[in-house]
PDB file of C-alpha atoms in Angstrom:
ATOM      1  CA  MET E   1      57.809-190.753  72.105  1.00 51.00           C
ATOM      2  CA  LYS E   2      58.311-191.475  75.776  1.00 60.00           C
ATOM      3  CA  VAL E   3      60.627-188.970  77.449  1.00 76.00           C
ATOM      4  CA  THR E   4      60.241-189.906  81.116  1.00 90.00           C
ATOM      5  CA  PRO E   5      61.760-193.247  82.096  1.00 97.00           C
ATOM      6  CA  THR E   6      60.193-195.386  84.790  1.00 98.00           C
ATOM      7  CA  LEU E   7      62.052-196.902  87.725  1.00 98.00           C
ATOM      8  CA  THR E   8      60.189-199.844  89.210  1.00 98.00           C
ATOM      9  CA  LEU E   9      61.322-201.570  92.381  1.00 98.00           C
ATOM     10  CA  ILE E  10      60.022-205.076  92.978  1.00 98.00           C
ATOM     11  CA  ARG E  11      60.434-206.106  96.594  1.00 98.00           C
ATOM     12  CA  GLY E  12      59.706-209.210  98.607  1.00 96.00           C
ATOM     13  CA  ILE E  13      61.306-211.937 100.652  1.00 94.00           C
ATOM     14  CA  PRO E  14      63.459-214.584  98.935  1.00 92.00           C
ATOM     15  CA  GLY E  15      61.323-216.936  96.876  1.00 90.00           C
ATOM     16  CA  SER E  16      58.399-214.509  96.511  1.00 94.00           C
ATOM     17  CA  GLY E  17      58.644-214.231  92.711  1.00 94.00           C
ATOM     18  CA  LYS E  18      60.555-210.955  92.359  1.00 96.00           C
ATOM     19  CA  SER E  19      62.903-212.021  89.569  1.00 95.00           C
ATOM     20  CA  THR E  20      60.161-213.701  87.572  1.00 95.00           C
ATOM     21  CA  ALA E  21      57.925-210.623  87.840  1.00 96.00           C
ATOM     22  CA  ALA E  22      60.812-208.319  86.911  1.00 97.00           C
ATOM     23  CA  LYS E  23      61.627-210.277  83.756  1.00 96.00           C
ATOM     24  CA  GLN E  24      58.025-209.825  82.579  1.00 96.00           C
ATOM     25  CA  ARG E  25      58.097-206.007  82.823  1.00 95.00           C
ATOM     26  CA  GLY E  26      59.771-205.295  79.478  1.00 94.00           C
ATOM     27  CA  ALA E  27      62.423-203.054  81.030  1.00 98.00           C
ATOM     28  CA  ARG E  28      66.137-203.282  81.824  1.00 98.00           C
ATOM     29  CA  HIS E  29      66.324-205.607  84.810  1.00 98.00           C
ATOM     30  CA  PHE E  30      68.905-205.509  87.576  1.00 98.00           C
ATOM     31  CA  GLU E  31      69.232-207.195  90.947  1.00 97.00           C
ATOM     32  CA  ALA E  32      72.093-207.609  93.398  1.00 97.00           C
ATOM     33  CA  ASP E  33      72.118-211.378  92.787  1.00 95.00           C
ATOM     34  CA  MET E  34      73.329-210.746  89.229  1.00 97.00           C
ATOM     35  CA  PHE E  35      76.625-209.530  90.672  1.00 97.00           C
ATOM     36  CA  PHE E  36      77.298-213.055  91.967  1.00 96.00           C
ATOM     37  CA  VAL E  37      76.787-214.857  88.648  1.00 95.00           C
ATOM     38  CA  THR E  38      80.096-215.919  87.109  1.00 94.00           C
ATOM     39  CA  GLU E  39      80.947-215.692  83.407  1.00 94.00           C
ATOM     40  CA  GLN E  40      80.128-219.408  83.246  1.00 96.00           C
ATOM     41  CA  GLY E  41      76.625-218.692  84.547  1.00 94.00           C
ATOM     42  CA  THR E  42      76.973-220.174  88.033  1.00 94.00           C
ATOM     43  CA  TYR E  43      75.773-218.368  91.145  1.00 92.00           C
ATOM     44  CA  GLN E  44      78.515-217.872  93.745  1.00 94.00           C
ATOM     45  CA  PHE E  45      77.211-215.780  96.636  1.00 92.00           C
ATOM     46  CA  ASP E  46      79.789-214.083  98.857  1.00 95.00           C
ATOM     47  CA  PRO E  47      78.272-212.301 101.870  1.00 93.00           C
ATOM     48  CA  LEU E  48      81.411-210.178 102.174  1.00 97.00           C
ATOM     49  CA  LYS E  49      80.614-208.636  98.770  1.00 97.00           C
ATOM     50  CA  LEU E  50      76.928-207.911  99.428  1.00 95.00           C
ATOM     51  CA  LYS E  51      77.434-204.155  99.825  1.00 97.00           C
ATOM     52  CA  GLN E  52      79.449-204.113  96.589  1.00 98.00           C
ATOM     53  CA  ALA E  53      76.686-206.070  94.835  1.00 98.00           C
ATOM     54  CA  HIS E  54      74.044-203.547  95.876  1.00 98.00           C
ATOM     55  CA  GLN E  55      76.267-200.652  94.785  1.00 98.00           C
ATOM     56  CA  TRP E  56      76.754-202.324  91.393  1.00 98.00           C
ATOM     57  CA  CYS E  57      72.988-202.800  91.066  1.00 98.00           C
ATOM     58  CA  TYR E  58      72.309-199.135  91.875  1.00 98.00           C
ATOM     59  CA  GLU E  59      74.960-197.929  89.410  1.00 98.00           C
ATOM     60  CA  GLN E  60      73.585-200.119  86.608  1.00 98.00           C
ATOM     61  CA  ALA E  61      70.080-198.786  87.229  1.00 98.00           C
ATOM     62  CA  GLN E  62      71.392-195.220  87.254  1.00 98.00           C
ATOM     63  CA  LEU E  63      73.235-195.640  83.935  1.00 98.00           C
ATOM     64  CA  ALA E  64      70.217-197.161  82.211  1.00 98.00           C
ATOM     65  CA  LEU E  65      67.882-194.436  83.510  1.00 98.00           C
ATOM     66  CA  GLN E  66      70.310-191.752  82.361  1.00 96.00           C
ATOM     67  CA  GLN E  67      70.081-193.297  78.886  1.00 96.00           C
ATOM     68  CA  GLY E  68      66.290-192.944  79.033  1.00 96.00           C
ATOM     69  CA  GLU E  69      65.553-196.632  79.547  1.00 97.00           C
ATOM     70  CA  ASP E  70      62.848-198.004  81.810  1.00 98.00           C
ATOM     71  CA  VAL E  71      64.429-199.956  84.670  1.00 98.00           C
ATOM     72  CA  VAL E  72      63.168-202.593  87.070  1.00 98.00           C
ATOM     73  CA  VAL E  73      65.205-203.516  90.147  1.00 98.00           C
ATOM     74  CA  SER E  74      64.246-206.653  92.050  1.00 98.00           C
ATOM     75  CA  ASN E  75      65.793-206.977  95.500  1.00 97.00           C
ATOM     76  CA  THR E  76      64.354-207.770  98.907  1.00 96.00           C
ATOM     77  CA  PHE E  77      64.177-204.071  99.967  1.00 98.00           C
ATOM     78  CA  VAL E  78      63.038-205.111 103.464  1.00 97.00           C
ATOM     79  CA  ARG E  79      63.681-201.701 105.072  1.00 97.00           C
ATOM     80  CA  ARG E  80      62.662-198.259 103.826  1.00 97.00           C
ATOM     81  CA  TRP E  81      66.252-196.989 103.890  1.00 97.00           C
ATOM     82  CA  GLU E  82      67.082-199.578 101.202  1.00 97.00           C
ATOM     83  CA  ILE E  83      64.449-198.054  98.903  1.00 98.00           C
ATOM     84  CA  MET E  84      65.337-194.428  99.575  1.00 98.00           C
ATOM     85  CA  PRO E  85      68.439-194.142  97.301  1.00 98.00           C
ATOM     86  CA  TYR E  86      66.368-195.357  94.349  1.00 98.00           C
ATOM     87  CA  PHE E  87      63.535-192.979  95.224  1.00 98.00           C
ATOM     88  CA  GLN E  88      66.029-190.110  95.312  1.00 98.00           C
ATOM     89  CA  LEU E  89      67.578-191.260  92.030  1.00 98.00           C
ATOM     90  CA  ALA E  90      64.192-191.270  90.317  1.00 98.00           C
ATOM     91  CA  LYS E  91      63.472-187.807  91.667  1.00 97.00           C
ATOM     92  CA  GLN E  92      66.884-186.520  90.531  1.00 97.00           C
ATOM     93  CA  LEU E  93      66.407-187.906  87.004  1.00 96.00           C
ATOM     94  CA  ASN E  94      62.717-186.959  86.792  1.00 96.00           C
ATOM     95  CA  ALA E  95      61.759-190.615  86.363  1.00 97.00           C
ATOM     96  CA  THR E  96      58.424-192.114  87.292  1.00 97.00           C
ATOM     97  CA  PHE E  97      58.868-194.203  90.459  1.00 98.00           C
ATOM     98  CA  GLU E  98      56.833-197.187  91.592  1.00 98.00           C
ATOM     99  CA  VAL E  99      57.224-199.911  94.194  1.00 98.00           C
ATOM    100  CA  LEU E 100      55.609-203.310  93.723  1.00 98.00           C
ATOM    101  CA  VAL E 101      55.499-206.110  96.292  1.00 97.00           C
ATOM    102  CA  CYS E 102      55.700-209.839  95.564  1.00 96.00           C
ATOM    103  CA  SER E 103      54.212-212.038  98.253  1.00 90.00           C
ATOM    104  CA  GLY E 104      54.260-215.471  96.636  1.00 85.00           C
ATOM    105  CA  GLU E 105      55.916-218.426  98.355  1.00 80.00           C
ATOM    106  CA  PHE E 106      57.840-220.344  95.711  1.00 76.00           C
ATOM    107  CA  GLY E 107      60.939-221.231  97.748  1.00 73.00           C
ATOM    108  CA  SER E 108      64.323-219.565  97.568  1.00 73.00           C
ATOM    109  CA  ILE E 109      66.405-220.679  94.588  1.00 74.00           C
ATOM    110  CA  HIS E 110      69.514-219.446  96.421  1.00 74.00           C
ATOM    111  CA  GLY E 111      69.054-221.591  99.518  1.00 78.00           C
ATOM    112  CA  VAL E 112      68.233-218.793 101.940  1.00 83.00           C
ATOM    113  CA  GLU E 113      67.665-220.321 105.371  1.00 86.00           C
ATOM    114  CA  PRO E 114      64.116-220.239 106.834  1.00 87.00           C
ATOM    115  CA  ALA E 115      65.421-218.372 109.907  1.00 91.00           C
ATOM    116  CA  THR E 116      66.804-215.611 107.650  1.00 90.00           C
ATOM    117  CA  ILE E 117      63.495-215.369 105.805  1.00 90.00           C
ATOM    118  CA  ASN E 118      61.578-215.169 109.105  1.00 91.00           C
ATOM    119  CA  ASN E 119      63.936-212.411 110.255  1.00 94.00           C
ATOM    120  CA  MET E 120      63.215-210.472 107.044  1.00 94.00           C
ATOM    121  CA  LYS E 121      59.468-210.869 107.575  1.00 94.00           C
ATOM    122  CA  ALA E 122      59.800-209.526 111.138  1.00 96.00           C
ATOM    123  CA  ARG E 123      61.811-206.490 109.973  1.00 96.00           C
ATOM    124  CA  TRP E 124      59.564-205.688 106.970  1.00 96.00           C
ATOM    125  CA  GLN E 125      58.577-202.040 106.531  1.00 97.00           C
ATOM    126  CA  THR E 126      55.947-200.875 104.062  1.00 96.00           C
ATOM    127  CA  TRP E 127      56.599-198.124 101.536  1.00 96.00           C
ATOM    128  CA  ARG E 128      54.039-195.458 100.757  1.00 92.00           C
ATOM    129  CA  ASN E 129      51.939-196.165  97.683  1.00 93.00           C
ATOM    130  CA  GLU E 130      53.406-199.633  97.143  1.00 96.00           C
ATOM    131  CA  ARG E 131      51.206-202.042  95.221  1.00 96.00           C
ATOM    132  CA  GLN E 132      50.875-205.810  95.492  1.00 95.00           C
ATOM    133  CA  LEU E 133      51.638-207.899  92.427  1.00 90.00           C
TER     134      LEU E 133
END
């Protein structure tokens, strides 16, 4: 019986394949974009609620880990400080922690502007021991 849950972060720019890779991991999957999906299943992004969406994502991951479930979180995680709360959570809950990077170019399904994507690429910071998918 597995006693140590795993927290996997999948990071990459919009359209790199994060969500698709996360769904194939066989773990509870969360991402900030899920916060913006209505009960009818439509995506309604609100930039004013982005901080709230990331807080929701973190809390969902925390609850699942506390229940002993493996969790995968797929967000852009461009900067190290965005990864750090999850790293600390894994440490606190004695969970295995891994960071995977998607670098595909499939096009953003959420219509993220090319200038925004280029800005993310310019601000990208690597994380120790991250692995490419």
